[in-house]
Amino acid sequence: MPGVSASDPAVRPPSLRHVVLPTEHGGWAFLIEPILLGLLVAFSGTGLLIAVAALAGFVARQPLRLLVMDRRRGKRYPRTALAERAFAACALTGALALAAGASVAAHAFLLPLGLAAPLAALSLSLDLGRRSREAAAEVGGALALGATAAAIALAGGWRTGPALALWAILAARTVPTVLYVRARVRLDRGEPAGIAGSLTAHAIAVALVTGLATRGLAPWMAVGAVALLTLRCAYGLSPVRPVLRTAWLGISELAFGLVTVLATAWGFARGL
């Protein structure tokens, strides 16, 4: 049709992949890491249900975003009905998984999820306001997802202090990482970047996890993992760094995240 783009949602056939999967791929790491860490240190059936609920909540964000966009435009596209069904399915799956987990759990696990709710609400509000690229949205979302590990640990019989410490370790991984990636992308594009803020965040993260390890709430291997992230930051923001495509930067961060999770889980298992 003249004057109509093939990318227009009014003419493009609705794709379930487009409606359900987030356009930003970096968030998957911040979802998978707490689920993996929680299940590695405190596996349980309830933990699996919490993981399902977290996945459903994460996937629900994209169809909800499309629904809000279409409503603001006052339009109803072919994708709108698919987004409605996808969001309803995700919301129902998440609610049922949480309800089932709460009904069979031998230990209460909702405290971290309640503490994370305001962070999730902030991130979602910014996302629906088309401000998902802002640091506050990314940090809030990453911190909220990290609560999944603490909830899984509580469901597996952990005490509240160590379970919340698990969340703090993930925060020491995710918050500095968000700042680092944002600064690295800007530098590689030749734009000004807040290098000092990223380095400071990593230093604070090392101090935080060291404090937890001193109190016996975190393994020293977690301190080593966060220290490795700090070295990665110092090199990655230095003048001698190689310029990386955004996709390769994302892959490298997935690797660093996996190392952090495995080192932390191994440290808890071996008392290291």
CSV table of N, CA and C in Angstrom, one decimal, residues 5 24 47 50 64 68 76 80 90 104 125 127 136 150 174 204 208-209 244 255 263:
chain,number,residue,atom,x,y,z
A,5,SER,N,4.4,1.5,5.7
A,5,SER,CA,5.6,0.8,5.9
A,5,SER,C,5.3,-0.7,6.2
A,24,GLU,N,15.6,-6.1,24.4
A,24,GLU,CA,16.9,-6.0,25.0
A,24,GLU,C,17.3,-7.4,25.5
A,47,GLY,N,11.7,-24.1,44.9
A,47,GLY,CA,12.6,-23.2,44.2
A,47,GLY,C,12.3,-23.2,42.7
A,50,ILE,N,9.4,-21.0,42.0
A,50,ILE,CA,9.8,-19.6,42.1
A,50,ILE,C,10.5,-19.2,40.8
A,64,LEU,N,3.1,-6.6,27.8
A,64,LEU,CA,2.5,-5.5,28.5
A,64,LEU,C,2.9,-4.1,27.9
A,68,VAL,N,0.4,-1.3,26.3
A,68,VAL,CA,0.4,0.1,26.7
A,68,VAL,C,0.6,1.0,25.5
A,76,ARG,N,-5.9,-0.5,17.7
A,76,ARG,CA,-5.9,-2.0,18.0
A,76,ARG,C,-5.4,-2.7,16.7
A,80,THR,N,-2.2,-6.7,18.9
A,80,THR,CA,-2.8,-6.3,20.2
A,80,THR,C,-3.4,-7.5,20.9
A,90,CYS,N,1.1,-15.2,30.8
A,90,CYS,CA,2.3,-15.1,31.7
A,90,CYS,C,1.9,-14.7,33.1
A,104,VAL,N,3.0,-25.4,49.1
A,104,VAL,CA,3.8,-26.6,49.4
A,104,VAL,C,5.1,-26.3,50.1
A,125,SER,N,7.6,1.0,35.6
A,125,SER,CA,7.1,2.3,35.3
A,125,SER,C,8.0,3.1,34.3
A,127,ASP,N,10.0,1.7,32.2
A,127,ASP,CA,9.9,0.9,30.9
A,127,ASP,C,8.7,1.3,30.1
A,136,ALA,N,18.4,4.0,35.9
A,136,ALA,CA,17.5,3.7,37.0
A,136,ALA,C,16.7,2.5,36.7
A,150,ALA,N,17.4,-15.1,46.6
A,150,ALA,CA,17.1,-15.1,48.0
A,150,ALA,C,15.9,-15.9,48.3
A,174,THR,N,25.5,-7.1,39.7
A,174,THR,CA,24.7,-6.5,38.6
A,174,THR,C,24.8,-4.9,38.5
A,204,ILE,N,33.0,-0.3,45.7
A,204,ILE,CA,32.0,-0.5,46.8
A,204,ILE,C,31.6,-1.9,46.8
A,208,LEU,N,31.6,-4.4,49.9
A,208,LEU,CA,30.4,-5.0,50.5
A,208,LEU,C,30.5,-6.5,50.6
A,209,VAL,N,31.0,-7.2,49.6
A,209,VAL,CA,31.1,-8.6,49.6
A,209,VAL,C,32.2,-9.1,50.6
A,244,LEU,N,34.9,-3.3,21.2
A,244,LEU,CA,34.1,-4.5,21.0
A,244,LEU,C,32.7,-4.1,20.5
A,255,ALA,N,29.6,-14.5,30.2
A,255,ALA,CA,30.7,-15.3,30.7
A,255,ALA,C,31.1,-14.9,32.1
A,263,ALA,N,31.4,-19.5,40.9
A,263,ALA,CA,32.4,-19.3,42.0
A,263,ALA,C,31.7,-19.2,43.3
